Amino acid sequence: MIDFETPKPIEQLNNVVETVAVNMMRPVSREMDEKEHAIPWDFINFMHTAVKSMGGTSMTPDSDKSKKDGEEKHPPIGYQRLAHMVEMLAWGDAGMYLCIPGGMLGSAAVAASGTPEQKKRFLSRFMGEKPVFDAMAMTEPQAGSDTSAIRSSAVLDEATNEWVLNGEKIFVTAGQKALIESDGFVVVWATIDPAAGRGGMRSFVVEAGTPGCKVTKQEHKLGIRASDTVSIVFQDCRIPFENILGSPTVEKSTKGFKGAMATFDATRPIIASQAVGIARATVELIKEELAKNGVEIRYGLPRQKLTSLERDVIDMEVMLRSAWLLTLKSLWMADNKIHNPKEASMAKVYAGDIVVKITQKAVELLGPLGYTRELLLEKWFRDAKITDLYEGTGQINRMVVARNMLGYRGSQLR
Amino acid sequence: MYSFKPSEEQQMLIDAIKRYAMDDLRAAAREAEEEGHLPADLVEKGWELGYLQASTPEAYDGFGERSAVTGALALEELAYGDLAGAMAVMTPALFATPILLAGSEAQKKAYIPPVIEMEWKPFTAALMEQKFDFDPNDLTTTATIEGDTIVINGEKSYVPYAADAEAMLVYANLNGATQAVIVPKETTGVAIGERQKLLGLNALPFYTVSFQNVHIPLENRLGGTEGHDFAQIVAASNVALAAMAIGVSSAALDYAIEYAKDRDVFGVKVAQKQAIAFMIAEMGTTIEAIRLLVWEAAWMIDEGKPDSSKQAYLALSGAMDAVMMVTDRAVQILGGHGYIREHPVEMWMRNGRGFAAFNGLAIV
């Protein structure tokens, strides 16, 4: 039965998260943007307590958790709840959102392909007294979307039963906080057999303080400046054998790699949720500013009678709402264990597109006011673009959508 | 609780309509378009699917309840087959559904059963007028109350099947508000004009109709002497048109995909070119996104949510842009062949543009 009613538990949580976004994020949003590499500890410490109460990891909703006390009749809503949370936090500040401690992308990888022992070893640290962060290191200077071009290597030293990592990773979100500011870890993608292509690709957990693992650079970015983005160099970095996620032997199939790619089915709609959050903030601000100046949007009029400004706002609302519904649907599928790579990428493509269009149009519409740093609009214009880039660019996601729609394998549409 | 899955009953309806839409409407669409005529048995077969009957309560001789969500699902499937045929099958709803929504009890009892009991008959409605900035809430056609009669003056256009209509619902400006009046067959002062020639929908007979001092008993005012709320009719129409726009878009997309996967170019299939594949990805994504907006608007109508009118307006706004984008690209993907009338995509592109003009030509 088609239903658009927000589930009660989500609505309640949403109210709490909104309070956080309004009171803990928005007031310092501008300041954190201006002081690029400063870390918003007040916000982080506050969120640490909140994330702990949810089990320490925020990117891996455990659907089974809600199945206590005979409530198992309700369909799972873990990802849908997460989407709402992320949307609201990105509405608060998309950069600070990325500073939330606890398990994020790295933990999602551990949760997806780790053994029970690994999960316990790596994920329990988020429940401690101090905030702890994780990170995911995939991109290399020569390998962005084309992950098969990854050169970082992992060689097993059988004498010590250790993996020896060598290589350089860039664009690691929260790497500084994971490795320097806390006892976190970074999940590193490397090949155990350069000749095996994707079949040789594995992920490894490298913990903070491991010798041979060094944060070498913090990037200066267009937006999401409250969030650190670092380069990490691995030089004969030795980690225990047990830190490999998945099978240690090279297989002919790329099953392991594909399994890891499957985490995108959840993480891409989460990025879409961020995009929607930024877009909603923008549309709300535009409407407020226009209302202050006596401009009301006359819904219901034929287009021929609308002003150009009204049409732009109406278009924004259409894009915003449809993007959100597309995102929700893809995560509703994830919650209900319906295969969703097409829908996940659709949400990412669409939300990444519309938030860029909406924020760019919004700065245009407010003219001299839109371009100043007095408002947060210009910041959202800068923040928005990242959602069309990370977790797969809009183009990579178009490939995924197209392949799924056309029934093509990667080799048929490259 | 969110859910994006039609109920089993809805799915059965969708499947039944899809068969009719493809085997009958689609199969006949091109000839109907060229001939300017839809065979009566084709329309009758669609009518016999019983969608309107299933949306009408037993009290008025139907066997179900109206649901805008079900309506949106049904109309998308019908329009997937052929827009002209879909609108033809559903033309009687233009008369019956507003009466069901806003009519007085006496009107419902008197006017709905004849529509749904018998075979498909051209009951219709007259809302649109020939001007560039046509606004359903600011009509040129007037209605004035003189004692216990209502007098209508003005000129309507895009009235489907007006020439043979059993009765029509005529919308007019009554003291600044749009109100509908039930106008019986052969009423003095009603003159059916020429059949209109349009960019698309050539199979569907549209007429201009003029009203000159047309006197109608005041009790024929929709809702009774006190009238009715027009906004809910507009919302129901916007959702219906939006759903049909999604149906047309979806048809164009599927056709383009099939063509692109079949056609060779430079040693590969057209669909294997990123320039084409990306267009297809964007078409599919937009359709899926806007379809959900349409569903939500329909759901809001069913739930009586306060913002349902606005949402329906947004849904149609999104859908009319989506259908133009998608049908244009479908023609583009077929290249020169898309321009040839052997393929349906040029027809869908013409039909697609119509959603910018259509007002009140469908209802859920």
Coordinates of N, CA and C in Angstrom, one line a residue, chain B residues 184-362:
Chain B
P184 N -27.7 19.8 -19.4 CA -28.2 18.7 -20.1 C -28.0 18.8 -21.6
K185 N -28.3 17.7 -22.3 CA -28.2 17.7 -23.8 C -29.3 18.6 -24.4
E186 N -29.0 19.2 -25.5 CA -30.0 20.0 -26.3 C -30.5 21.1 -25.5
T187 N -29.7 21.8 -24.7 CA -30.1 23.0 -24.0 C -30.1 24.2 -25.0
T188 N -31.1 25.0 -24.9 CA -31.1 26.2 -25.8 C -30.0 27.1 -25.5
G189 N -29.3 27.6 -26.6 CA -28.2 28.6 -26.4 C -26.9 27.9 -26.4
V190 N -26.8 26.6 -26.4 CA -25.5 25.9 -26.4 C -25.3 25.5 -27.9
A191 N -24.2 26.0 -28.5 CA -23.8 25.7 -29.8 C -22.5 25.1 -29.9
I192 N -22.4 23.9 -30.6 CA -21.2 23.2 -30.7 C -20.5 23.8 -31.9
G193 N -19.2 24.2 -31.7 CA -18.5 24.8 -32.8 C -17.7 23.7 -33.7
E194 N -16.8 24.2 -34.4 CA -16.0 23.3 -35.2 C -15.1 22.3 -34.4
R195 N -14.8 21.1 -35.0 CA -13.9 20.3 -34.3 C -12.5 20.9 -34.4
Q196 N -11.8 20.9 -33.3 CA -10.5 21.6 -33.2 C -9.4 20.8 -33.8
K197 N -8.4 21.4 -34.4 CA -7.3 20.8 -35.0 C -6.1 21.2 -34.1
L198 N -5.4 20.2 -33.6 CA -4.4 20.5 -32.6 C -3.0 19.9 -33.0
L199 N -2.0 20.3 -32.2 CA -0.7 19.7 -32.4 C -0.6 18.2 -32.2
G200 N -1.4 17.8 -31.2 CA -1.4 16.3 -31.0 C -2.8 15.9 -30.7
L201 N -3.0 14.7 -30.2 CA -4.3 14.1 -29.8 C -5.3 14.2 -30.9
N202 N -4.9 14.0 -32.1 CA -5.8 14.1 -33.3 C -6.9 13.1 -33.3
A203 N -6.7 12.0 -32.6 CA -7.7 10.9 -32.5 C -8.9 11.3 -31.7
L204 N -8.7 12.3 -30.8 CA -9.7 12.6 -29.8 C -10.5 13.8 -30.3
P205 N -11.8 13.7 -30.5 CA -12.6 14.9 -31.0 C -12.8 16.0 -29.9
F206 N -12.1 17.1 -30.2 CA -12.3 18.3 -29.3 C -13.1 19.3 -30.0
Y207 N -13.9 20.0 -29.3 CA -14.8 21.0 -29.9 C -14.7 22.3 -29.1
T208 N -15.0 23.4 -29.8 CA -15.3 24.6 -29.1 C -16.8 24.6 -28.9
V209 N -17.3 25.2 -27.8 CA -18.7 25.2 -27.5 C -19.0 26.6 -27.0
S210 N -20.0 27.2 -27.6 CA -20.4 28.6 -27.2 C -21.7 28.5 -26.4
F211 N -21.8 29.4 -25.4 CA -23.0 29.5 -24.6 C -23.5 30.9 -24.6
Q212 N -24.8 31.0 -25.1 CA -25.4 32.3 -25.3 C -26.7 32.4 -24.5
N213 N -26.6 33.1 -23.4 CA -27.8 33.2 -22.5 C -28.4 31.8 -22.2
V214 N -27.5 30.9 -21.8 CA -28.0 29.6 -21.5 C -28.6 29.5 -20.1
H215 N -29.9 29.3 -20.1 CA -30.6 29.2 -18.8 C -30.7 27.8 -18.3
I216 N -30.2 27.6 -17.0 CA -30.1 26.3 -16.4 C -30.8 26.5 -15.0
P217 N -31.6 25.5 -14.6 CA -32.1 25.6 -13.2 C -31.0 25.7 -12.2
L218 N -31.2 26.6 -11.2 CA -30.2 26.8 -10.2 C -29.8 25.5 -9.5
E219 N -30.8 24.6 -9.4 CA -30.4 23.3 -8.7 C -29.4 22.5 -9.5
N220 N -29.1 22.9 -10.7 CA -28.0 22.2 -11.5 C -26.6 22.7 -11.2
R221 N -26.6 23.7 -10.3 CA -25.3 24.2 -9.9 C -24.6 23.1 -9.1
L222 N -23.4 22.7 -9.4 CA -22.7 21.6 -8.7 C -22.6 21.9 -7.2
G223 N -23.1 20.9 -6.5 CA -23.2 21.1 -5.0 C -24.5 21.6 -4.5
G224 N -25.4 22.0 -5.5 CA -26.7 22.6 -5.1 C -26.6 24.1 -5.1
T225 N -27.6 24.7 -4.6 CA -27.7 26.2 -4.7 C -26.6 26.9 -4.1
E226 N -25.9 26.3 -3.1 CA -24.8 27.0 -2.4 C -23.5 26.8 -3.1
G227 N -23.5 25.9 -4.1 CA -22.2 25.7 -4.9 C -21.2 24.8 -4.2
H228 N -20.0 24.9 -4.6 CA -19.0 23.9 -4.2 C -17.6 24.5 -4.2
D229 N -16.7 23.7 -3.7 CA -15.3 24.0 -3.6 C -14.6 23.5 -4.9
F230 N -14.1 24.5 -5.7 CA -13.5 24.1 -7.0 C -12.1 23.6 -6.8
A231 N -11.4 24.0 -5.7 CA -10.0 23.6 -5.6 C -9.7 22.1 -5.6
Q232 N -10.6 21.3 -5.0 CA -10.4 19.9 -5.0 C -10.5 19.3 -6.4
I233 N -11.4 19.9 -7.2 CA -11.5 19.4 -8.6 C -10.2 19.7 -9.4
V234 N -9.7 20.9 -9.2 CA -8.4 21.2 -9.8 C -7.3 20.3 -9.4
A235 N -7.3 20.0 -8.1 CA -6.2 19.1 -7.6 C -6.3 17.7 -8.2
A236 N -7.6 17.2 -8.2 CA -7.8 15.9 -8.8 C -7.4 15.8 -10.2
S237 N -7.6 16.9 -10.9 CA -7.3 17.0 -12.3 C -5.8 17.1 -12.5
N238 N -5.1 17.9 -11.7 CA -3.7 18.1 -11.8 C -3.0 16.8 -11.6
V239 N -3.4 16.0 -10.6 CA -2.8 14.7 -10.3 C -3.0 13.8 -11.5
A240 N -4.2 13.8 -12.0 CA -4.6 12.9 -13.2 C -3.7 13.2 -14.4
L241 N -3.6 14.5 -14.7 CA -2.8 14.9 -15.9 C -1.3 14.6 -15.6
A242 N -0.8 14.8 -14.4 CA 0.6 14.5 -14.1 C 0.8 13.0 -14.2
A243 N -0.1 12.2 -13.8 CA 0.1 10.7 -13.9 C 0.1 10.3 -15.4
M244 N -0.7 11.0 -16.2 CA -0.7 10.6 -17.6 C 0.6 11.1 -18.3
A245 N 1.1 12.2 -17.8 CA 2.4 12.7 -18.4 C 3.5 11.7 -18.1
I246 N 3.4 11.1 -16.9 CA 4.4 10.1 -16.5 C 4.2 8.9 -17.4
G247 N 3.0 8.5 -17.7 CA 2.7 7.4 -18.6 C 3.3 7.6 -20.0
V248 N 3.1 8.8 -20.5 CA 3.7 9.1 -21.8 C 5.2 9.1 -21.8
S249 N 5.7 9.7 -20.7 CA 7.2 9.7 -20.6 C 7.8 8.3 -20.5
S250 N 7.1 7.5 -19.8 CA 7.6 6.1 -19.6 C 7.5 5.3 -20.9
A251 N 6.5 5.6 -21.6 CA 6.3 4.9 -22.9 C 7.5 5.3 -23.9
A252 N 7.8 6.6 -23.9 CA 8.8 7.1 -24.7 C 10.2 6.6 -24.3
L253 N 10.4 6.5 -23.0 CA 11.7 6.0 -22.5 C 11.9 4.5 -22.9
D254 N 10.9 3.7 -22.7 CA 11.0 2.3 -23.0 C 11.2 2.1 -24.5
Y255 N 10.5 2.9 -25.3 CA 10.7 2.7 -26.8 C 12.1 3.1 -27.2
A256 N 12.6 4.2 -26.6 CA 14.0 4.6 -26.9 C 15.0 3.6 -26.5
I257 N 14.8 3.0 -25.3 CA 15.8 2.0 -24.8 C 15.8 0.8 -25.8
E258 N 14.6 0.4 -26.2 CA 14.6 -0.8 -27.1 C 15.3 -0.5 -28.4
Y259 N 15.0 0.7 -28.9 CA 15.7 1.1 -30.2 C 17.2 1.2 -30.0
A260 N 17.6 1.8 -28.9 CA 19.0 2.1 -28.7 C 19.8 0.8 -28.5
K261 N 19.1 -0.2 -28.0 CA 19.8 -1.5 -27.7 C 19.8 -2.3 -29.0
D262 N 19.1 -2.0 -30.0 CA 19.0 -2.8 -31.2 C 19.8 -2.2 -32.3
R263 N 19.9 -0.9 -32.4 CA 20.5 -0.2 -33.5 C 22.1 -0.2 -33.4
D264 N 22.7 -0.6 -34.5 CA 24.2 -0.6 -34.5 C 24.7 0.8 -34.9
V265 N 25.8 1.1 -34.3 CA 26.5 2.3 -34.7 C 28.0 2.2 -34.4
F266 N 28.9 2.4 -35.4 CA 30.3 2.3 -35.2 C 30.7 1.0 -34.5
G267 N 30.1 -0.1 -34.8 CA 30.4 -1.4 -34.3 C 29.9 -1.8 -32.9
V268 N 29.1 -0.9 -32.3 CA 28.5 -1.2 -31.1 C 27.0 -0.8 -31.2
K269 N 26.2 -1.0 -30.1 CA 24.8 -0.5 -30.1 C 24.8 0.9 -29.7
V270 N 23.8 1.6 -30.2 CA 23.7 3.0 -29.9 C 23.7 3.3 -28.4
A271 N 23.0 2.3 -27.7 CA 22.9 2.5 -26.2 C 24.3 2.3 -25.5
Q272 N 25.3 1.8 -26.2 CA 26.6 1.6 -25.6 C 27.4 2.9 -25.6
K273 N 26.9 3.9 -26.3 CA 27.5 5.2 -26.3 C 27.1 6.0 -25.1
Q274 N 28.1 6.6 -24.4 CA 27.7 7.3 -23.1 C 26.8 8.5 -23.4
A275 N 26.9 9.1 -24.5 CA 26.1 10.3 -24.8 C 24.6 9.8 -24.8
I276 N 24.4 8.6 -25.3 CA 23.0 8.1 -25.3 C 22.6 7.5 -24.0
A277 N 23.6 6.7 -23.4 CA 23.3 6.0 -22.1 C 23.0 7.1 -21.0
F278 N 23.7 8.2 -21.0 CA 23.5 9.2 -20.0 C 22.1 9.8 -20.2
M279 N 21.8 10.1 -21.4 CA 20.4 10.6 -21.6 C 19.4 9.7 -21.0
I280 N 19.6 8.4 -21.3 CA 18.6 7.4 -20.8 C 18.6 7.4 -19.3
A281 N 19.8 7.4 -18.7 CA 19.8 7.4 -17.2 C 19.1 8.6 -16.7
E282 N 19.2 9.8 -17.3 CA 18.6 11.0 -16.8 C 17.1 10.9 -17.0
M283 N 16.7 10.4 -18.1 CA 15.2 10.2 -18.4 C 14.6 9.3 -17.4
G284 N 15.2 8.2 -17.1 CA 14.7 7.2 -16.1 C 14.7 7.8 -14.7
T285 N 15.7 8.5 -14.4 CA 15.8 9.1 -13.0 C 14.7 10.1 -12.8
T286 N 14.6 11.0 -13.8 CA 13.5 12.1 -13.7 C 12.1 11.5 -13.6
I287 N 11.9 10.5 -14.5 CA 10.5 9.9 -14.4 C 10.3 9.3 -13.0
E288 N 11.2 8.6 -12.5 CA 11.1 7.9 -11.2 C 10.8 9.0 -10.1
A289 N 11.6 10.1 -10.2 CA 11.5 11.1 -9.1 C 10.1 11.8 -9.2
I290 N 9.7 12.2 -10.4 CA 8.5 12.9 -10.5 C 7.3 12.0 -10.3
R291 N 7.4 10.7 -10.7 CA 6.3 9.8 -10.4 C 6.0 9.8 -8.9
L292 N 7.1 9.8 -8.1 CA 6.9 9.7 -6.7 C 6.2 11.0 -6.2
L293 N 6.5 12.1 -6.8 CA 5.8 13.4 -6.4 C 4.3 13.3 -6.8
V294 N 4.0 12.7 -7.9 CA 2.6 12.5 -8.3 C 1.9 11.6 -7.3
W295 N 2.6 10.5 -7.0 CA 2.0 9.6 -6.0 C 1.7 10.3 -4.7
E296 N 2.7 11.0 -4.2 CA 2.5 11.7 -2.9 C 1.4 12.7 -3.0
A297 N 1.2 13.4 -4.1 CA 0.1 14.3 -4.2 C -1.2 13.6 -4.1
A298 N -1.3 12.5 -4.8 CA -2.5 11.6 -4.8 C -2.8 11.1 -3.4
W299 N -1.7 10.7 -2.8 CA -1.9 10.2 -1.4 C -2.4 11.3 -0.5
M300 N -1.9 12.5 -0.7 CA -2.3 13.6 0.2 C -3.8 13.9 0.0
I301 N -4.2 13.8 -1.3 CA -5.6 14.0 -1.6 C -6.4 13.0 -0.8
D302 N -6.0 11.7 -1.0 CA -6.8 10.6 -0.3 C -6.8 10.8 1.2
E303 N -5.7 11.3 1.8 CA -5.6 11.5 3.2 C -6.2 12.8 3.7
G304 N -6.7 13.6 2.8 CA -7.2 14.9 3.1 C -6.2 15.9 3.7
K305 N -4.9 15.8 3.3 CA -3.9 16.6 3.8 C -4.1 18.1 3.4
P306 N -3.8 19.0 4.2 CA -4.1 20.4 3.9 C -3.4 21.0 2.7
D307 N -2.2 20.5 2.4 CA -1.4 21.0 1.3 C -1.6 20.2 0.0
S308 N -2.6 19.4 -0.1 CA -2.7 18.5 -1.3 C -2.9 19.3 -2.6
S309 N -3.6 20.4 -2.5 CA -3.7 21.2 -3.8 C -2.4 21.7 -4.3
K310 N -1.6 22.3 -3.4 CA -0.3 22.8 -3.7 C 0.6 21.6 -4.3
Q311 N 0.5 20.5 -3.6 CA 1.4 19.4 -4.0 C 1.0 18.9 -5.4
A312 N -0.4 18.9 -5.7 CA -0.8 18.4 -7.0 C -0.4 19.4 -8.1
Y313 N -0.4 20.7 -7.7 CA 0.1 21.7 -8.7 C 1.6 21.5 -8.9
L314 N 2.4 21.2 -7.9 CA 3.8 21.0 -8.1 C 4.0 19.7 -8.9
A315 N 3.2 18.7 -8.6 CA 3.4 17.5 -9.4 C 3.2 17.7 -10.9
L316 N 2.1 18.4 -11.2 CA 1.9 18.6 -12.6 C 3.0 19.5 -13.2
S317 N 3.4 20.5 -12.5 CA 4.5 21.4 -12.9 C 5.7 20.5 -13.3
G318 N 6.1 19.6 -12.4 CA 7.2 18.7 -12.6 C 7.0 17.8 -13.8
A319 N 5.8 17.2 -13.8 CA 5.5 16.2 -14.8 C 5.4 16.8 -16.2
M320 N 5.0 18.1 -16.3 CA 4.9 18.7 -17.7 C 6.3 19.0 -18.2
D321 N 7.2 19.3 -17.3 CA 8.6 19.5 -17.8 C 9.3 18.1 -18.1
A322 N 9.0 17.1 -17.2 CA 9.6 15.8 -17.4 C 9.2 15.2 -18.8
V323 N 7.9 15.3 -19.1 CA 7.4 14.7 -20.3 C 7.9 15.3 -21.5
M324 N 8.1 16.6 -21.5 CA 8.7 17.3 -22.6 C 10.2 16.9 -22.8
M325 N 10.9 16.9 -21.7 CA 12.3 16.5 -21.8 C 12.5 15.1 -22.3
V326 N 11.7 14.2 -21.7 CA 11.8 12.8 -22.0 C 11.4 12.5 -23.5
T327 N 10.3 13.0 -23.9 CA 9.8 12.7 -25.2 C 10.7 13.3 -26.3
D328 N 11.2 14.5 -26.0 CA 12.2 15.1 -26.9 C 13.4 14.3 -27.1
R329 N 13.9 13.8 -26.0 CA 15.1 12.9 -26.0 C 14.8 11.6 -26.7
A330 N 13.6 11.1 -26.5 CA 13.3 9.8 -27.2 C 13.4 10.0 -28.7
V331 N 12.9 11.1 -29.2 CA 13.0 11.4 -30.6 C 14.5 11.6 -31.0
Q332 N 15.2 12.2 -30.2 CA 16.7 12.5 -30.4 C 17.4 11.1 -30.5
I333 N 17.1 10.2 -29.6 CA 17.8 8.9 -29.5 C 17.5 8.1 -30.8
L334 N 16.3 8.2 -31.4 CA 16.1 7.6 -32.6 C 16.7 8.3 -33.8
G335 N 17.2 9.5 -33.6 CA 17.8 10.2 -34.7 C 16.8 10.6 -35.7
G336 N 17.2 10.5 -37.0 CA 16.2 10.9 -38.1 C 15.0 10.0 -38.0
H337 N 15.2 8.7 -37.6 CA 14.0 7.8 -37.6 C 12.9 8.3 -36.6
G338 N 13.4 9.1 -35.6 CA 12.4 9.6 -34.6 C 11.5 10.6 -35.2
Y339 N 11.9 11.2 -36.3 CA 11.1 12.2 -37.0 C 10.1 11.6 -37.9
I340 N 10.3 10.4 -38.2 CA 9.4 9.7 -39.2 C 8.2 9.1 -38.5
R341 N 7.0 9.3 -39.1 CA 5.8 8.9 -38.4 C 5.6 7.4 -38.3
E342 N 6.5 6.6 -38.8 CA 6.4 5.2 -38.6 C 6.7 4.8 -37.1
H343 N 7.4 5.6 -36.5 CA 7.7 5.4 -35.0 C 6.8 6.3 -34.2
P344 N 6.4 5.9 -33.0 CA 5.4 6.7 -32.2 C 6.1 7.9 -31.5
V345 N 7.4 8.0 -31.4 CA 8.0 9.0 -30.5 C 7.7 10.4 -30.9
E346 N 7.5 10.7 -32.2 CA 7.2 12.1 -32.6 C 5.8 12.4 -32.1
M347 N 4.9 11.4 -32.1 CA 3.5 11.6 -31.7 C 3.5 11.9 -30.1
W348 N 4.4 11.1 -29.4 CA 4.4 11.3 -28.0 C 5.0 12.7 -27.7
M349 N 6.0 13.1 -28.5 CA 6.6 14.5 -28.3 C 5.5 15.6 -28.5
R350 N 4.6 15.4 -29.5 CA 3.6 16.3 -29.7 C 2.5 16.3 -28.5
N351 N 2.2 15.0 -28.2 CA 1.3 14.9 -27.0 C 1.8 15.4 -25.7
G352 N 3.2 15.2 -25.6 CA 3.8 15.6 -24.4 C 3.7 17.1 -24.1
R353 N 3.9 17.9 -25.2 CA 3.8 19.3 -25.1 C 2.4 19.8 -24.6
G354 N 1.4 19.0 -24.9 CA 0.1 19.3 -24.5 C -0.2 19.6 -23.1
F355 N 0.6 18.9 -22.2 CA 0.4 19.0 -20.8 C 0.6 20.4 -20.3
A356 N 1.3 21.2 -21.0 CA 1.4 22.6 -20.6 C 0.1 23.4 -20.9
A357 N -0.7 22.9 -21.7 CA -2.0 23.6 -22.0 C -3.2 22.9 -21.4
F358 N -3.1 21.5 -21.3 CA -4.3 20.8 -20.8 C -4.7 21.3 -19.4
N359 N -6.0 21.6 -19.2 CA -6.5 21.8 -17.9 C -7.8 21.1 -17.8
G360 N -7.9 20.3 -16.8 CA -9.2 19.6 -16.5 C -9.5 18.5 -17.6
L361 N -8.6 18.0 -18.4 CA -8.9 17.0 -19.4 C -8.8 15.6 -18.9
A362 N -8.5 15.5 -17.6 CA -8.5 14.2 -16.9 C -8.8 14.4 -15.4

